[in-house]
Amino acid sequence: MNKEEFNEKIVEIVHSEMLNFSKDEIKWLYKVWFSGESSNGKWIQKKEVINSNQNVPDKAYLRGVDLPFYFGNIEASKKRIMIIGLDPLRSKSAFEKAEKSNGNKANIYEDVLLSTPYALHSKAVREGKTNNYWKIIEGLKDDNFIYLTDLYKTFFKTNVSSKVTRSYNYYKQENVSNNSREILLKEIELIRPDVIVTFGNDVKYAIGELVDKKIPTLSKESEIIIADNLGGIPILPFVHPAARYSKLKSFFINNDFNINEIKTKADYGLSFSKLIQHYLSK
């Protein structure tokens, strides 16, 4: 599968499962993001662009959709690495800072903010706010193909029984399907990764259900879980890079790192990257 064929298949997944955009519109958005240019407000859209498969309730707000993104050449890479985060978190401040091409601000009730996981398509963001995530990718992208996606493609908040509820809890509490499992299987089948990296417990548990195995958080003492029903793909279950310091510290100590050498958020990102490289070299 060459790059053009791969891009077509990604566009088809986004078009059929995530956004009510034409395929040409999706291709344009990816082209802009890969080029590093501004999308001129295209990433701020009316809520109606969210595909009905996502089952977003009418009274939701702070909507966000992250499109899968990747780095490297799928045709000429040593390994294919698939990284799965939780969901495209959005905040009120993100909407306040978002400005449409007409100068108007994004509306938390009527609009949706489109992006990529951890906004790594944006040079400014990956060198700033999400630099710890970028450090994971930066040390791997030259030799490998890295595919980033979220378990839940859509984020929102809504009120359930007078309580503010985050989207992934809404899906679980209300027993509402959002096709997350089906989309993820399509992505895995398309990528055929050499390894799957999961961020955080919710993603780990979801993948465990997918492969019908209990998955412990990675440590030097634990065995690597092999997803037999997905073609024998090894799974590396990491703590979430945004976890509390105590969790991050315990995770790296349990994986034989010298915690005294990990001092900054960027250091944690580099340590995650080294851990992936370590397991790929086995």
CSV table of C-alpha atoms in Angstrom, one decimal:
chain,number,residue,atom,x,y,z
A,1,MET,CA,0.0,0.0,0.0
A,2,ASN,CA,1.5,3.3,-1.1
A,3,LYS,CA,1.0,6.7,0.6
A,4,GLU,CA,-1.8,7.8,-1.8
A,5,GLU,CA,-3.8,4.6,-1.2
A,6,PHE,CA,-3.3,4.9,2.5
A,7,ASN,CA,-4.5,8.5,2.5
A,8,GLU,CA,-7.6,7.6,0.5
A,9,LYS,CA,-8.5,4.9,3.1
A,10,ILE,CA,-8.0,7.3,6.0
A,11,VAL,CA,-10.2,9.9,4.3
A,12,GLU,CA,-12.9,7.2,3.8
A,13,ILE,CA,-12.9,6.4,7.5
A,14,VAL,CA,-13.2,10.1,8.5
A,15,HIS,CA,-15.9,10.6,5.8
A,16,SER,CA,-18.0,7.6,6.7
A,17,GLU,CA,-17.7,7.6,10.5
A,18,MET,CA,-16.7,11.0,11.8
A,19,LEU,CA,-17.5,14.1,9.8
A,20,ASN,CA,-20.2,15.1,7.3
A,21,PHE,CA,-17.5,16.5,5.0
A,22,SER,CA,-17.0,15.6,1.4
A,23,LYS,CA,-13.9,13.6,0.7
A,24,ASP,CA,-12.3,16.6,-1.0
A,25,GLU,CA,-12.9,18.8,2.0
A,26,ILE,CA,-11.2,16.2,4.2
A,27,LYS,CA,-8.3,15.9,1.8
A,28,TRP,CA,-7.9,19.6,1.8
A,29,LEU,CA,-7.8,19.8,5.6
A,30,TYR,CA,-5.1,17.1,5.8
A,31,LYS,CA,-3.1,18.8,3.0
A,32,VAL,CA,-3.2,22.1,5.0
A,33,TRP,CA,-2.2,20.3,8.3
A,34,PHE,CA,0.6,18.3,6.7
A,35,SER,CA,2.0,21.5,5.0
A,36,GLY,CA,2.0,23.4,8.3
A,37,GLU,CA,-0.2,26.2,6.8
A,38,SER,CA,-3.1,27.9,8.6
A,39,SER,CA,-6.5,26.3,7.9
A,40,ASN,CA,-8.2,29.8,7.9
A,41,GLY,CA,-10.9,28.9,10.4
A,42,LYS,CA,-11.8,25.7,8.6
A,43,TRP,CA,-11.1,23.8,11.9
A,44,ILE,CA,-14.0,25.6,13.5
A,45,GLN,CA,-17.2,24.2,12.2
A,46,LYS,CA,-20.9,24.0,13.1
A,47,LYS,CA,-21.9,21.0,15.3
A,48,GLU,CA,-23.9,19.5,12.4
A,49,VAL,CA,-20.7,18.4,10.7
A,50,ILE,CA,-20.3,15.6,13.3
A,51,ASN,CA,-21.4,12.3,11.8
A,52,SER,CA,-24.5,10.8,13.4
A,53,ASN,CA,-22.6,7.6,14.1
A,54,GLN,CA,-20.9,9.5,16.9
A,55,ASN,CA,-24.3,9.8,18.7
A,56,VAL,CA,-23.6,13.2,20.3
A,57,PRO,CA,-26.6,14.4,22.3
A,58,ASP,CA,-28.4,17.6,21.2
A,59,LYS,CA,-27.6,19.5,24.4
A,60,ALA,CA,-23.9,18.7,24.4
A,61,TYR,CA,-21.3,21.5,24.5
A,62,LEU,CA,-17.5,22.0,24.2
A,63,ARG,CA,-17.6,19.6,21.2
A,64,GLY,CA,-14.3,18.4,19.7
A,65,VAL,CA,-13.3,15.9,17.0
A,66,ASP,CA,-9.7,14.7,16.4
A,67,LEU,CA,-8.8,13.3,13.0
A,68,PRO,CA,-6.2,10.6,13.0
A,69,PHE,CA,-2.8,11.9,12.1
A,70,TYR,CA,0.6,10.3,11.2
A,71,PHE,CA,4.3,10.9,10.8
A,72,GLY,CA,6.7,9.0,8.5
A,73,ASN,CA,6.4,7.0,5.4
A,74,ILE,CA,4.2,3.9,5.5
A,75,GLU,CA,6.0,2.4,2.5
A,76,ALA,CA,9.6,2.8,3.7
A,77,SER,CA,9.6,2.4,7.5
A,78,LYS,CA,11.3,0.0,9.8
A,79,LYS,CA,8.2,-0.4,12.1
A,80,ARG,CA,4.6,0.8,12.2
A,81,ILE,CA,3.7,2.2,15.6
A,82,MET,CA,0.1,2.9,16.5
A,83,ILE,CA,-0.5,5.2,19.5
A,84,ILE,CA,-4.0,5.3,21.0
A,85,GLY,CA,-5.1,8.2,23.3
A,86,LEU,CA,-8.5,8.6,25.0
A,87,ASP,CA,-10.4,11.5,23.4
A,88,PRO,CA,-10.1,15.0,21.9
A,89,LEU,CA,-10.4,17.0,25.1
A,90,ARG,CA,-11.7,20.5,24.6
A,91,SER,CA,-11.9,23.4,27.2
A,92,LYS,CA,-13.9,26.6,27.4
A,93,SER,CA,-10.6,28.5,27.0
A,94,ALA,CA,-9.9,26.7,23.7
A,95,PHE,CA,-13.2,28.0,22.4
A,96,GLU,CA,-12.5,31.5,23.6
A,97,LYS,CA,-9.2,31.6,21.8
A,98,ALA,CA,-10.7,30.1,18.6
A,99,GLU,CA,-11.5,32.7,16.0
A,100,LYS,CA,-13.3,32.0,12.7
A,101,SER,CA,-12.3,33.5,9.4
A,102,ASN,CA,-15.0,36.2,9.8
A,103,GLY,CA,-13.5,37.3,13.1
A,104,ASN,CA,-16.2,35.7,15.3
A,105,LYS,CA,-15.3,33.5,18.3
A,106,ALA,CA,-16.3,29.9,18.4
A,107,ASN,CA,-19.5,29.1,20.3
A,108,ILE,CA,-19.3,26.4,22.9
A,109,TYR,CA,-22.9,25.2,22.2
A,110,GLU,CA,-23.1,25.5,18.4
A,111,ASP,CA,-19.6,24.8,17.1
A,112,VAL,CA,-17.1,22.0,17.1
A,113,LEU,CA,-13.3,22.4,17.1
A,114,LEU,CA,-11.5,20.0,14.7
A,115,SER,CA,-7.9,19.0,15.3
A,116,THR,CA,-5.5,16.0,15.6
A,117,PRO,CA,-4.4,14.1,18.7
A,118,TYR,CA,-2.5,16.5,21.0
A,119,ALA,CA,-2.6,19.0,18.0
A,120,LEU,CA,0.7,17.6,16.8
A,121,HIS,CA,0.0,18.8,13.3
A,122,SER,CA,0.7,22.3,14.6
A,123,LYS,CA,4.4,23.2,15.0
A,124,ALA,CA,3.6,26.0,17.4
A,125,VAL,CA,1.5,23.7,19.7
A,126,ARG,CA,3.9,20.7,19.6
A,127,GLU,CA,6.8,23.0,20.5
A,128,GLY,CA,4.8,24.4,23.3
A,129,LYS,CA,1.8,23.1,25.1
A,130,THR,CA,2.0,19.5,23.9
A,131,ASN,CA,5.8,19.2,23.7
A,132,ASN,CA,5.9,16.2,26.0
A,133,TYR,CA,3.8,14.3,23.5
A,134,TRP,CA,5.9,15.5,20.6
A,135,LYS,CA,9.1,14.2,22.3
A,136,ILE,CA,7.6,10.7,22.1
A,137,ILE,CA,7.1,11.1,18.4
A,138,GLU,CA,10.2,13.1,17.5
A,139,GLY,CA,12.7,10.3,18.4
A,140,LEU,CA,10.8,7.7,16.4
A,141,LYS,CA,9.5,9.4,13.3
A,142,ASP,CA,12.6,9.3,11.1
A,143,ASP,CA,12.8,5.5,10.9
A,144,ASN,CA,9.3,4.5,11.7
A,145,PHE,CA,5.7,5.2,10.7
A,146,ILE,CA,3.7,6.6,13.6
A,147,TYR,CA,-0.1,6.7,13.6
A,148,LEU,CA,-1.9,8.7,16.2
A,149,THR,CA,-5.6,8.2,17.0
A,150,ASP,CA,-8.1,8.5,19.9
A,151,LEU,CA,-10.3,5.7,21.3
A,152,TYR,CA,-13.2,8.1,21.2
A,153,LYS,CA,-13.1,10.3,18.2
A,154,THR,CA,-15.5,12.9,19.6
A,155,PHE,CA,-15.4,14.9,22.9
A,156,PHE,CA,-18.2,16.8,24.5
A,157,LYS,CA,-19.8,17.6,27.9
A,158,THR,CA,-23.4,17.2,28.7
A,159,ASN,CA,-25.7,17.1,31.7
A,160,VAL,CA,-27.0,13.7,32.9
A,161,SER,CA,-29.3,13.8,36.0
A,162,SER,CA,-28.2,17.4,36.6
A,163,LYS,CA,-24.5,16.4,36.6
A,164,VAL,CA,-21.9,17.6,34.1
A,165,THR,CA,-20.7,14.4,32.3
A,166,ARG,CA,-17.8,14.0,30.0
A,167,SER,CA,-18.4,12.2,26.7
A,168,TYR,CA,-16.8,8.9,27.4
A,169,ASN,CA,-18.6,8.6,30.7
A,170,TYR,CA,-21.9,9.5,28.9
A,171,TYR,CA,-21.3,6.7,26.4
A,172,LYS,CA,-20.8,4.2,29.3
A,173,GLN,CA,-23.5,5.4,31.6
A,174,GLU,CA,-26.2,5.8,29.0
A,175,ASN,CA,-25.1,2.6,27.1
A,176,VAL,CA,-24.9,4.6,23.9
A,177,SER,CA,-22.9,3.2,21.0
A,178,ASN,CA,-20.5,5.6,19.2
A,179,ASN,CA,-18.8,3.1,16.9
A,180,SER,CA,-15.4,3.6,18.7
A,181,ARG,CA,-14.7,-0.2,18.7
A,182,GLU,CA,-15.6,-0.6,15.0
A,183,ILE,CA,-13.6,2.4,13.9
A,184,LEU,CA,-10.6,1.3,15.9
A,185,LEU,CA,-10.7,-2.2,14.3
A,186,LYS,CA,-10.8,-0.5,10.8
A,187,GLU,CA,-7.8,1.5,11.7
A,188,ILE,CA,-5.8,-1.5,13.1
A,189,GLU,CA,-6.7,-3.5,10.0
A,190,LEU,CA,-5.5,-0.6,7.8
A,191,ILE,CA,-2.3,0.2,9.7
A,192,ARG,CA,-1.3,-3.4,10.5
A,193,PRO,CA,1.0,-2.0,13.3
A,194,ASP,CA,4.0,-3.8,14.6
A,195,VAL,CA,3.1,-2.5,18.1
A,196,ILE,CA,0.1,-0.7,19.7
A,197,VAL,CA,0.8,1.8,22.5
A,198,THR,CA,-2.0,2.7,24.7
A,199,PHE,CA,-2.2,5.8,27.0
A,200,GLY,CA,-4.1,5.5,30.3
A,201,ASN,CA,-6.4,3.0,31.9
A,202,ASP,CA,-9.5,3.6,29.9
A,203,VAL,CA,-7.8,2.9,26.6
A,204,LYS,CA,-6.0,-0.1,28.2
A,205,TYR,CA,-9.3,-1.6,29.4
A,206,ALA,CA,-11.0,-1.0,26.0
A,207,ILE,CA,-8.2,-2.7,24.1
A,208,GLY,CA,-8.3,-5.5,26.7
A,209,GLU,CA,-12.0,-6.0,25.8
A,210,LEU,CA,-11.1,-5.9,22.1
A,211,VAL,CA,-8.5,-8.7,22.4
A,212,ASP,CA,-10.3,-10.5,25.2
A,213,LYS,CA,-7.4,-10.3,27.6
A,214,LYS,CA,-6.7,-8.6,30.9
A,215,ILE,CA,-3.8,-6.1,30.2
A,216,PRO,CA,-1.6,-4.9,33.1
A,217,THR,CA,0.2,-1.6,32.9
A,218,LEU,CA,3.7,-2.2,31.5
A,219,SER,CA,6.6,-2.9,33.8
A,220,LYS,CA,9.9,-4.7,33.5
A,221,GLU,CA,8.3,-7.6,35.4
A,222,SER,CA,5.2,-8.0,33.2
A,223,GLU,CA,4.9,-10.0,30.0
A,224,ILE,CA,4.0,-8.2,26.8
A,225,ILE,CA,0.4,-8.9,25.9
A,226,ILE,CA,0.0,-10.3,22.4
A,227,ALA,CA,-3.3,-9.6,20.6
A,228,ASP,CA,-3.7,-13.0,19.0
A,229,ASN,CA,-7.1,-12.1,17.4
A,230,LEU,CA,-5.5,-9.1,15.8
A,231,GLY,CA,-2.7,-10.9,14.0
A,232,GLY,CA,-0.3,-11.2,17.0
A,233,ILE,CA,0.3,-7.5,17.6
A,234,PRO,CA,2.1,-6.7,20.8
A,235,ILE,CA,0.5,-4.1,23.1
A,236,LEU,CA,2.5,-1.7,25.2
A,237,PRO,CA,0.1,-0.3,27.9
A,238,PHE,CA,1.5,3.0,29.2
A,239,VAL,CA,0.3,5.3,31.9
A,240,HIS,CA,-1.1,8.5,30.4
A,241,PRO,CA,1.6,11.1,29.7
A,242,ALA,CA,-0.7,13.6,31.5
A,243,ALA,CA,-1.0,11.5,34.6
A,244,ARG,CA,-0.1,12.8,38.0
A,245,TYR,CA,3.6,13.0,38.8
A,246,SER,CA,3.4,10.1,41.3
A,247,LYS,CA,1.9,7.8,38.7
A,248,LEU,CA,4.6,8.8,36.1
A,249,LYS,CA,7.3,8.3,38.6
A,250,SER,CA,6.1,4.8,39.6
A,251,PHE,CA,5.7,3.8,36.0
A,252,PHE,CA,9.3,4.7,35.0
A,253,ILE,CA,10.8,3.2,38.2
A,254,ASN,CA,8.9,0.0,37.4
A,255,ASN,CA,10.4,0.0,34.0
A,256,ASP,CA,14.0,0.4,35.3
A,257,PHE,CA,14.5,4.1,34.6
A,258,ASN,CA,16.6,6.4,36.8
A,259,ILE,CA,13.9,8.8,37.9
A,260,ASN,CA,16.5,11.3,39.0
A,261,GLU,CA,17.4,11.8,35.3
A,262,ILE,CA,13.8,12.7,34.4
A,263,LYS,CA,13.2,16.2,35.5
A,264,THR,CA,10.9,17.9,33.0
A,265,LYS,CA,7.8,17.1,30.9
A,266,ALA,CA,10.0,16.9,27.9
A,267,ASP,CA,12.2,14.3,29.7
A,268,TYR,CA,9.1,12.2,30.4
A,269,GLY,CA,8.2,12.3,26.7
A,270,LEU,CA,11.7,11.3,25.7
A,271,SER,CA,11.6,8.4,28.3
A,272,PHE,CA,8.3,7.1,26.7
A,273,SER,CA,10.1,7.3,23.3
A,274,LYS,CA,13.1,5.3,24.7
A,275,LEU,CA,10.7,2.7,26.1
A,276,ILE,CA,9.0,2.2,22.8
A,277,GLN,CA,12.4,1.9,21.1
A,278,HIS,CA,13.6,-0.6,23.7
A,279,TYR,CA,10.7,-2.9,23.0
A,280,LEU,CA,10.9,-2.5,19.2
A,281,SER,CA,14.6,-3.6,19.4
A,282,LYS,CA,13.7,-6.9,21.1
